[in-house]
JSON list of C-alpha atoms in Angstrom, two decimals:
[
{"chain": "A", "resi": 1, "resn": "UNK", "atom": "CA", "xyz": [8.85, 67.25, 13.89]},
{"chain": "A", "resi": 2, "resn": "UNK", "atom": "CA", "xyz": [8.31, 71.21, 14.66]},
{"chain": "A", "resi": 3, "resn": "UNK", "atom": "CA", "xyz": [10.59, 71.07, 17.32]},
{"chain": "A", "resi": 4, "resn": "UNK", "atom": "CA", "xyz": [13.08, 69.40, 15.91]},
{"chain": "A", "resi": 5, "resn": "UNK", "atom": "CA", "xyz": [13.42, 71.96, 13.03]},
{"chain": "A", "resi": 6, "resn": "UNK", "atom": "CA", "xyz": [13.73, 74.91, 15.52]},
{"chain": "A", "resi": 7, "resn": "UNK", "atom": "CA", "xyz": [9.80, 75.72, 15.42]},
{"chain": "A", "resi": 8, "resn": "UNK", "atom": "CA", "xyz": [9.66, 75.84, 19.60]},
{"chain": "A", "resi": 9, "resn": "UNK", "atom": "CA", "xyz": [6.43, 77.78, 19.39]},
{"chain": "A", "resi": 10, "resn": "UNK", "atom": "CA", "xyz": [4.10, 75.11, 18.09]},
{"chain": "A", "resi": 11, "resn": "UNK", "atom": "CA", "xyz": [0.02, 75.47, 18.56]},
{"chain": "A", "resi": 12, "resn": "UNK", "atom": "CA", "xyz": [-1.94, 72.79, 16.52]},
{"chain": "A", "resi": 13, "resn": "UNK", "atom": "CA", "xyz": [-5.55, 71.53, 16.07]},
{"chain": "A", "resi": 14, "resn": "UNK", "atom": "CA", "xyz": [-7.30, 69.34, 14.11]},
{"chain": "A", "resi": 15, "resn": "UNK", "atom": "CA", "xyz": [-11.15, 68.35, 14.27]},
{"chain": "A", "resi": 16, "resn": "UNK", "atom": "CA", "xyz": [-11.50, 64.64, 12.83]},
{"chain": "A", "resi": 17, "resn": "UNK", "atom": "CA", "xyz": [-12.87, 61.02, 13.75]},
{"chain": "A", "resi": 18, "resn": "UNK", "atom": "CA", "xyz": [-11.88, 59.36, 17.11]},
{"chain": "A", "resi": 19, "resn": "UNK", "atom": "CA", "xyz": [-12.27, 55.51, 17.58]},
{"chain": "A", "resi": 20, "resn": "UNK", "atom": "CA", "xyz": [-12.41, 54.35, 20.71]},
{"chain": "A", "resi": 21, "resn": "UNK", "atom": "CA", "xyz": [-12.95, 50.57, 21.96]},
{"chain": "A", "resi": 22, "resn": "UNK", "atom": "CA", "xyz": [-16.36, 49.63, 23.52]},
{"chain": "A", "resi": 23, "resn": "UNK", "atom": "CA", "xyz": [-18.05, 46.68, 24.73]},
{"chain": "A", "resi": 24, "resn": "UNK", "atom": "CA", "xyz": [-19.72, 46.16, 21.35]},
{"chain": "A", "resi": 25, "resn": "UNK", "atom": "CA", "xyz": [-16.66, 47.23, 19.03]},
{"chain": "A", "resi": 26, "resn": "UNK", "atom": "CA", "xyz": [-15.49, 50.15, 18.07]},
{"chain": "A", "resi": 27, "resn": "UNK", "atom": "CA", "xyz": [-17.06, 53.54, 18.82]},
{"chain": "A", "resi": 28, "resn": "UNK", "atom": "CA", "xyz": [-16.60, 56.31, 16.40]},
{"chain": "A", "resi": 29, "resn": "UNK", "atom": "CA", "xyz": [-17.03, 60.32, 17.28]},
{"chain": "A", "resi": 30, "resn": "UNK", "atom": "CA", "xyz": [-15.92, 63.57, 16.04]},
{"chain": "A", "resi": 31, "resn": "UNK", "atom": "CA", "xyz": [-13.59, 65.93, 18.32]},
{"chain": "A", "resi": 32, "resn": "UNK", "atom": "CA", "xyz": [-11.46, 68.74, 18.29]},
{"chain": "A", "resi": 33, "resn": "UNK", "atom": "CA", "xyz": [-7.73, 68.03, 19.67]},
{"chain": "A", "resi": 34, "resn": "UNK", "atom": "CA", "xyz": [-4.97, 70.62, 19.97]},
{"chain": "A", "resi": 35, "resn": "UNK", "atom": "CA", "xyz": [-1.99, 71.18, 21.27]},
{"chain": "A", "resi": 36, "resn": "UNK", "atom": "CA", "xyz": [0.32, 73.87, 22.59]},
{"chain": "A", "resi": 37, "resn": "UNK", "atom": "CA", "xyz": [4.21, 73.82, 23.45]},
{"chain": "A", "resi": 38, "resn": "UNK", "atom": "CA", "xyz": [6.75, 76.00, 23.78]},
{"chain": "A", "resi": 39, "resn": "UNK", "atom": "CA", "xyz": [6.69, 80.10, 24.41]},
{"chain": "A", "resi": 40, "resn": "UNK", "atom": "CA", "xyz": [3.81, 81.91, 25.09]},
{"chain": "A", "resi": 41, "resn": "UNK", "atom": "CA", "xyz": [4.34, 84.75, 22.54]},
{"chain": "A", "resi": 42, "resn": "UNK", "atom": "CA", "xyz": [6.73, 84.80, 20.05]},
{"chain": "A", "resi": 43, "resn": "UNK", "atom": "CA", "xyz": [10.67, 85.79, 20.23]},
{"chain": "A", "resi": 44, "resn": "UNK", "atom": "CA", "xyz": [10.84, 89.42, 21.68]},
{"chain": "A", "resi": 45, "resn": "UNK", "atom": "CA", "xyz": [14.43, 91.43, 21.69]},
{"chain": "A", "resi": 46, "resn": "UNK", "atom": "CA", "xyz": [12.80, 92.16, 25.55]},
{"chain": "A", "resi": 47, "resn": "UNK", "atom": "CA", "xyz": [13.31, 88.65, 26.34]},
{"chain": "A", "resi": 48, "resn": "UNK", "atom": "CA", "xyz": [12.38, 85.37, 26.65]},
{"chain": "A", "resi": 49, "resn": "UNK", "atom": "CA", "xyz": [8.29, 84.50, 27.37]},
{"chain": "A", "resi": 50, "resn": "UNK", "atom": "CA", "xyz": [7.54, 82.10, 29.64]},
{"chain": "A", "resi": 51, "resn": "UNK", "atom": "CA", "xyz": [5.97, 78.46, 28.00]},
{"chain": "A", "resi": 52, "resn": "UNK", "atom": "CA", "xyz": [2.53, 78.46, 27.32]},
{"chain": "A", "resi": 53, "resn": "UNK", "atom": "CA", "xyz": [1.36, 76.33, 30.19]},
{"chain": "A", "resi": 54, "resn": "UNK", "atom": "CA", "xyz": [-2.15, 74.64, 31.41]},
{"chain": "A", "resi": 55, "resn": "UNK", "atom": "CA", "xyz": [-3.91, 78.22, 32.13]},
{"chain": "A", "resi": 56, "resn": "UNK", "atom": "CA", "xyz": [-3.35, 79.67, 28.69]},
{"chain": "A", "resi": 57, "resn": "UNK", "atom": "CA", "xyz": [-4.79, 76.36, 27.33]},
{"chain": "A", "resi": 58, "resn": "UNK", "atom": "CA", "xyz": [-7.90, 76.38, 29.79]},
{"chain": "A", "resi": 59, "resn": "UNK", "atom": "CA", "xyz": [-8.63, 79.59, 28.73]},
{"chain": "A", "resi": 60, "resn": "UNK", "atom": "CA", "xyz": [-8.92, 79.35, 25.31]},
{"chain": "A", "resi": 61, "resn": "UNK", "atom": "CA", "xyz": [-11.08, 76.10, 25.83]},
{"chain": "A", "resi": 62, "resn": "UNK", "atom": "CA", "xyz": [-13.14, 78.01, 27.84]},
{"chain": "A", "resi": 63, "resn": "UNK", "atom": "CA", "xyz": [-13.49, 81.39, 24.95]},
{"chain": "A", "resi": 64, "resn": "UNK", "atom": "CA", "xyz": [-13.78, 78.25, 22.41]},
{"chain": "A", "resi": 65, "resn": "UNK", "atom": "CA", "xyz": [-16.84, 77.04, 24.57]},
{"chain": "A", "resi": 66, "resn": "UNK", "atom": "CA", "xyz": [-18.10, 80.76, 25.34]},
{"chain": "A", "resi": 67, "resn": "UNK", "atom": "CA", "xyz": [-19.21, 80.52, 21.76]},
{"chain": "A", "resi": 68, "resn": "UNK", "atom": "CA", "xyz": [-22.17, 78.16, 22.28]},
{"chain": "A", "resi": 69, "resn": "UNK", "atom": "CA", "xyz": [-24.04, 80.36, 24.03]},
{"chain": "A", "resi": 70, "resn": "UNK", "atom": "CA", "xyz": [-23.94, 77.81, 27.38]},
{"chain": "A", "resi": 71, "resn": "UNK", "atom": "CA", "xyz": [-19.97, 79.22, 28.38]},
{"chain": "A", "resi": 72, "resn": "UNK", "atom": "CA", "xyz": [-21.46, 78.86, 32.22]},
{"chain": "A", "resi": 73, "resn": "UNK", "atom": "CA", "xyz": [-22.29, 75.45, 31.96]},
{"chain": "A", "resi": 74, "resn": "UNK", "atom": "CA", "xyz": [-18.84, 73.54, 31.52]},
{"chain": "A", "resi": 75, "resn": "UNK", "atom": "CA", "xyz": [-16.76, 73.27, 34.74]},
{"chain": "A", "resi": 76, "resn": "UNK", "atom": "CA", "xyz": [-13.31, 71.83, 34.56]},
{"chain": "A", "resi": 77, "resn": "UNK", "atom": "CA", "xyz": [-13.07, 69.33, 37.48]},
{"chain": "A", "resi": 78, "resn": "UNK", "atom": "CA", "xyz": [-9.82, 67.63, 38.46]},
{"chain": "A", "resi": 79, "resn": "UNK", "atom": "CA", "xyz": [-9.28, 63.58, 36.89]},
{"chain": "A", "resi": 80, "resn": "UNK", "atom": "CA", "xyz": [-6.98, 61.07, 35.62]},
{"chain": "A", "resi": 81, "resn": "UNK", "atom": "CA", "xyz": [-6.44, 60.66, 32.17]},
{"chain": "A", "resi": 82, "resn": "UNK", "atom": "CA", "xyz": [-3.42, 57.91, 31.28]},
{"chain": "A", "resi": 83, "resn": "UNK", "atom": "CA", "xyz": [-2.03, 60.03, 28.87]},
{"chain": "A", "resi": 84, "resn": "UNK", "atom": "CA", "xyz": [-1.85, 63.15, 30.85]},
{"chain": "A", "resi": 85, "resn": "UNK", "atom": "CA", "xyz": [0.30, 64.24, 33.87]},
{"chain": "A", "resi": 86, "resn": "UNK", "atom": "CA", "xyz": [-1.40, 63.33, 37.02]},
{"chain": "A", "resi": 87, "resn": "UNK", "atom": "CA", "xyz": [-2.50, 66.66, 39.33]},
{"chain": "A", "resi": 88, "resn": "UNK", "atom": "CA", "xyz": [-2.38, 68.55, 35.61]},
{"chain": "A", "resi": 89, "resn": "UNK", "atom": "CA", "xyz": [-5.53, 66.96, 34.60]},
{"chain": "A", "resi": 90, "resn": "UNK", "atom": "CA", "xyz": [-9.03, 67.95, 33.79]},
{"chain": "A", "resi": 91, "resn": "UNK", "atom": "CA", "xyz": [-11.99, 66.70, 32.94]},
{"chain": "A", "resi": 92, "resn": "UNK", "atom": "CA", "xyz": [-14.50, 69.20, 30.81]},
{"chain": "A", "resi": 93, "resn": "UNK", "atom": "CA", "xyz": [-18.30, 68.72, 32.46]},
{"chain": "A", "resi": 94, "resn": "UNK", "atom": "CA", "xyz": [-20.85, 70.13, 30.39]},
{"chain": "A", "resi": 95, "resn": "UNK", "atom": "CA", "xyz": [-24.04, 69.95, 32.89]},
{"chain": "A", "resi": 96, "resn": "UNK", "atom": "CA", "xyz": [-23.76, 66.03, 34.00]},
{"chain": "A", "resi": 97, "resn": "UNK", "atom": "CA", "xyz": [-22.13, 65.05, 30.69]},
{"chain": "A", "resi": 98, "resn": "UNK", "atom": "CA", "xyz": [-18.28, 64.18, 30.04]},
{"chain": "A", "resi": 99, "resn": "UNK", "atom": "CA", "xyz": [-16.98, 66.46, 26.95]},
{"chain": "A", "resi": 100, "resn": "UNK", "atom": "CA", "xyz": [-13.72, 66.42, 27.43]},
{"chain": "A", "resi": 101, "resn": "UNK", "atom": "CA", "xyz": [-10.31, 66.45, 28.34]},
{"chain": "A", "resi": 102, "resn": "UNK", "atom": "CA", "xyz": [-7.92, 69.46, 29.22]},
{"chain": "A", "resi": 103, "resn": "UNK", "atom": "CA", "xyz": [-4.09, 68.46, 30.37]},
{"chain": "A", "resi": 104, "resn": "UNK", "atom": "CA", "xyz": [-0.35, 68.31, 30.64]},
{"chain": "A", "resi": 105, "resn": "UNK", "atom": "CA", "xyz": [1.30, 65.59, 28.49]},
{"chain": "A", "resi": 106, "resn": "UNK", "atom": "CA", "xyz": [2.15, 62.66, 30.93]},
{"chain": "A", "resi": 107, "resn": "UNK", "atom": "CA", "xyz": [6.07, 62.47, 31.46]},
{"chain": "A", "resi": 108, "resn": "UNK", "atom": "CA", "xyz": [6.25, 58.91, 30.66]},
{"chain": "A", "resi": 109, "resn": "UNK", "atom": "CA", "xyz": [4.83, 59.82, 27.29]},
{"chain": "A", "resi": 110, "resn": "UNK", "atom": "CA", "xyz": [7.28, 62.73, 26.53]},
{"chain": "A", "resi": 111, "resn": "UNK", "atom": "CA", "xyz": [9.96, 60.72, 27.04]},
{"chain": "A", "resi": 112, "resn": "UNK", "atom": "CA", "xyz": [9.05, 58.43, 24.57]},
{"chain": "A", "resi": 113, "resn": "UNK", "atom": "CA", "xyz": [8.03, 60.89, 22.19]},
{"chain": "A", "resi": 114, "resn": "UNK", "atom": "CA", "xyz": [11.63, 62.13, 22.54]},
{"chain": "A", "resi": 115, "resn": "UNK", "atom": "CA", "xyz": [10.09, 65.68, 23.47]},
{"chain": "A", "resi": 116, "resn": "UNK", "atom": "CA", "xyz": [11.95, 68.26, 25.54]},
{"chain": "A", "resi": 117, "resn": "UNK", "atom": "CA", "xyz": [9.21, 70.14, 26.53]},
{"chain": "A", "resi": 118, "resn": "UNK", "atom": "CA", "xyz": [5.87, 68.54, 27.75]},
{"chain": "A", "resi": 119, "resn": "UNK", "atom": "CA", "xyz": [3.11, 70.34, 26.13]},
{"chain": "A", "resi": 120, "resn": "UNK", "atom": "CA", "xyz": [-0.67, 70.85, 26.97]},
{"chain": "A", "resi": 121, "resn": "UNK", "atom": "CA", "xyz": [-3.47, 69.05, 25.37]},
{"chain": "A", "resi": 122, "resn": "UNK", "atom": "CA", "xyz": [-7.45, 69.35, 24.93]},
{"chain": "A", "resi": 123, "resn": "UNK", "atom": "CA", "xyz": [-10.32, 67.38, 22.88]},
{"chain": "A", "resi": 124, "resn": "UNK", "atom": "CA", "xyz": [-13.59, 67.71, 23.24]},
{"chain": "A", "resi": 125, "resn": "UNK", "atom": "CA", "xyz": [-16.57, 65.72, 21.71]},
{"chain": "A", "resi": 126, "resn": "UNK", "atom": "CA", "xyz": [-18.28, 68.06, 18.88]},
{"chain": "A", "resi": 127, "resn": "UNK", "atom": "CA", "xyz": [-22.08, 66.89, 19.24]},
{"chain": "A", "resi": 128, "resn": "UNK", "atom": "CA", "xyz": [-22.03, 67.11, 23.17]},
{"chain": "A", "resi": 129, "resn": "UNK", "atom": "CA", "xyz": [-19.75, 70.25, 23.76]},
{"chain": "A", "resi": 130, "resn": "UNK", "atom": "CA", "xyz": [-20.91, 72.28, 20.92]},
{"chain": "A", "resi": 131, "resn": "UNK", "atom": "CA", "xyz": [-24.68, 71.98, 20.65]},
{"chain": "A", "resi": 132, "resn": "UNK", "atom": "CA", "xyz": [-25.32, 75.78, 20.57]},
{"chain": "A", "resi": 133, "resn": "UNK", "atom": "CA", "xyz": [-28.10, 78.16, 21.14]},
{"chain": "A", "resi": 134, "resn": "UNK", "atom": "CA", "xyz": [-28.84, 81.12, 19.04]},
{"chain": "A", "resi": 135, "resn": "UNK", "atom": "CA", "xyz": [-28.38, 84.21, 20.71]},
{"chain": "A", "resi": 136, "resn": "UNK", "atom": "CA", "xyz": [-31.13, 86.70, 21.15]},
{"chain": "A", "resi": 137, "resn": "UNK", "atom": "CA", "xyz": [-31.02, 90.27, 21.46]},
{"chain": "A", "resi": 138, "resn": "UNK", "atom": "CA", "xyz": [-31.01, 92.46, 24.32]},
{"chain": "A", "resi": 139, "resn": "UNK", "atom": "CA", "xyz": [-31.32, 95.75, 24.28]},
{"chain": "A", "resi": 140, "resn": "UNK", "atom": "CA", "xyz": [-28.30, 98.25, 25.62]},
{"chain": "A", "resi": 141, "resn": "UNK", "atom": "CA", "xyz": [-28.49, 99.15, 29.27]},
{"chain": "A", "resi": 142, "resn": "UNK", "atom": "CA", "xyz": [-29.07, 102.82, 29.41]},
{"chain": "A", "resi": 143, "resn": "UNK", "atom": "CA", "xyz": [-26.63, 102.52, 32.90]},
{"chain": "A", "resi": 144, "resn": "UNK", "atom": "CA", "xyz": [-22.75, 102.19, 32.58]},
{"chain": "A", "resi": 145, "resn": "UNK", "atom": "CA", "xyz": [-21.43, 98.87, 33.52]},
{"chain": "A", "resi": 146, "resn": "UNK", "atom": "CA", "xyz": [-20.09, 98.39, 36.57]},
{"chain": "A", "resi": 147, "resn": "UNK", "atom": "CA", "xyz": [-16.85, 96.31, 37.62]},
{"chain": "A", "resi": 148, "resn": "UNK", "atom": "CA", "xyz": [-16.73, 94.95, 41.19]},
{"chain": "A", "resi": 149, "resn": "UNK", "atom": "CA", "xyz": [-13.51, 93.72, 42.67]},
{"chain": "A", "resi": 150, "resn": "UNK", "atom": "CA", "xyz": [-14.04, 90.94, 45.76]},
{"chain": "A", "resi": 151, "resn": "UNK", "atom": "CA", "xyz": [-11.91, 88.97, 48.08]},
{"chain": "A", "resi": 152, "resn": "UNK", "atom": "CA", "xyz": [-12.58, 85.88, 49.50]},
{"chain": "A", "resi": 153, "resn": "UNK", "atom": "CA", "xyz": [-10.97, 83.76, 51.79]},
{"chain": "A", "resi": 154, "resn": "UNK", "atom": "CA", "xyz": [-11.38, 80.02, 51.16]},
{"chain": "A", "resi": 155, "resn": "UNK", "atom": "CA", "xyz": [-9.70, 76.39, 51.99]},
{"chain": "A", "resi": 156, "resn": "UNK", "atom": "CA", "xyz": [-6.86, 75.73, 49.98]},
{"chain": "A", "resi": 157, "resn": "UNK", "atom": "CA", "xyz": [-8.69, 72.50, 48.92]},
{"chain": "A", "resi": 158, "resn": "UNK", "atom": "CA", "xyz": [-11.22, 74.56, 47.12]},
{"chain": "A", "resi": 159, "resn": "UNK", "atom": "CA", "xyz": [-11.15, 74.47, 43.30]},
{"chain": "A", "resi": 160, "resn": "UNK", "atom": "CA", "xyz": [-11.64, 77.90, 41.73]},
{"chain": "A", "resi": 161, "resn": "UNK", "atom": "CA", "xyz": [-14.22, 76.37, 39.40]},
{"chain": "A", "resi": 162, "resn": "UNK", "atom": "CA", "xyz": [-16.34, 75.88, 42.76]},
{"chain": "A", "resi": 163, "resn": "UNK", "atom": "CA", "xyz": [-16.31, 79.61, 43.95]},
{"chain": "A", "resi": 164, "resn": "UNK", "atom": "CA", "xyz": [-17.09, 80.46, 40.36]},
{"chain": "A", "resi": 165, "resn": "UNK", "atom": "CA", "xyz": [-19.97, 78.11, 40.65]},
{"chain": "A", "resi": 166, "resn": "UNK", "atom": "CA", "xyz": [-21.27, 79.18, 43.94]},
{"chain": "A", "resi": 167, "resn": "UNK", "atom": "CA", "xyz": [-21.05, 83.01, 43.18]},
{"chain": "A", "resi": 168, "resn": "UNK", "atom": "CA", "xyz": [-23.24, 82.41, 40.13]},
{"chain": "A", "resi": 169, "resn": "UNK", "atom": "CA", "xyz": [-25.62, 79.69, 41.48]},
{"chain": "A", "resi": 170, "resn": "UNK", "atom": "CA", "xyz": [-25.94, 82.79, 44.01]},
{"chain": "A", "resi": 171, "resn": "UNK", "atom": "CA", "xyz": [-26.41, 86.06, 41.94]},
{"chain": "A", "resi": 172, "resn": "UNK", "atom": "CA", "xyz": [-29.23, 87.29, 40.13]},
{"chain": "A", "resi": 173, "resn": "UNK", "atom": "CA", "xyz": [-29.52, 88.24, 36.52]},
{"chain": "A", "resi": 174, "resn": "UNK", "atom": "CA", "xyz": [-27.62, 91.24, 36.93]},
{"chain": "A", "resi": 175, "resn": "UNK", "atom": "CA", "xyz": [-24.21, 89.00, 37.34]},
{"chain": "A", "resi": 176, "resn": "UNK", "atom": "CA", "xyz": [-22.86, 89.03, 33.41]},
{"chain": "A", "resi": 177, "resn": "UNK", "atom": "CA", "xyz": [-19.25, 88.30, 33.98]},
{"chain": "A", "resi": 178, "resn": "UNK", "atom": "CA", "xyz": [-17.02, 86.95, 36.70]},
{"chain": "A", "resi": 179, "resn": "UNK", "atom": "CA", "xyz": [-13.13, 86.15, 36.25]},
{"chain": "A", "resi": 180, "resn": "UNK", "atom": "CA", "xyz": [-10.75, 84.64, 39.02]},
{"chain": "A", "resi": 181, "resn": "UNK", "atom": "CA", "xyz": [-7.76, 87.14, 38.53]},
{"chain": "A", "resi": 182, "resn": "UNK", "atom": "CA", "xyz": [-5.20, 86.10, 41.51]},
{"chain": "A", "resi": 183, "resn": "UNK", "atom": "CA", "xyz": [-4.65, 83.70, 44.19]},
{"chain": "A", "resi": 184, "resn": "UNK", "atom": "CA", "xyz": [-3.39, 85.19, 47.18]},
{"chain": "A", "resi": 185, "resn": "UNK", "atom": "CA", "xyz": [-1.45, 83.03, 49.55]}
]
């Protein structure tokens, strides 16, 4: 309906009941959906933006779940969802637990929606990816920060989400941030 009445830069959400069919009926839980199509910032005289795509998406899921307290403890691992595109698909782990769902509309689907532009999709289970901890205070470091920048050379094969894993499973307490900022090929 946005699209249709020239509103290409659409970003929705909604937090409400999802059924969902189970061996003994029907299964009832509250999630937050949303999605995003069309430009990634609004119309510029400088030009046209590029559409928001699967990264901007993923990374406000992951400042969403930063909030809990627990940010390092979702990974985003690749999966098959039937209503998303296959290879644009992920599934959000929190610890061992399924909360999620992060993905391109499948094609199949956009056609039959009648969409021109496939757009990107999330929902996540409330009382499994939002269970939150309080935060505590620290003190201020009387020492400036300090920003490392490091290069690694892995498999293609690797998911980012695994070096991200490995460097912190590997630091010490002194680690507070870490962002993958290019891919060099």
């Amino acid at each position: 309906h946005n699209l249709a009445h020239q509103r290409s830069r659409v970003k929705l959400f909604e937090i409400g009941a999802q059924f969902v069919a189970a061996l003994d009926g029907v299964r009832e839980s509250a999630v937050i959906a949303g999605v995003a199509i069309g430009p990634r910032t609004a119309e510029h005289w400088d030009g046209a933006s590029p559409d928001t795509d699967y990264f901007d998406v993923k990374g406000d899921v992951e400042a969403l779940l930063a909030r809990t307290g627990h940010g390092a403890d979702f990974s985003f691992v690749a999966g098959t969802h039937p209503a998303l595109a296959p290879g644009r698909t992920a599934q959000i782990i929190r610890g061992q637990e399924a909360v999620g769902w992060l993905g391109v509309l499948h094609p199949d689907l956009q056609r039959r929606l009648d969409m021109k532009r496939a757009g990107t999709l999330f929902a996540l289970q409330l009382d499994t990816a939002f269970a939150a901890r309080v935060p505590a205070f620290r003190s201020y470091s009387k020492f400036p920060s300090i920003r490392r920048d490091l290069a690694v050379v892995v498999e293609e094969s690797v998911a980012a989400d695994e070096v991200v894993q490995c460097v912190q499973s590997s630091s010490c307490a002194v680690l507070q941030h870490m962002t993958i900022f290019g891919i060099y090929r």
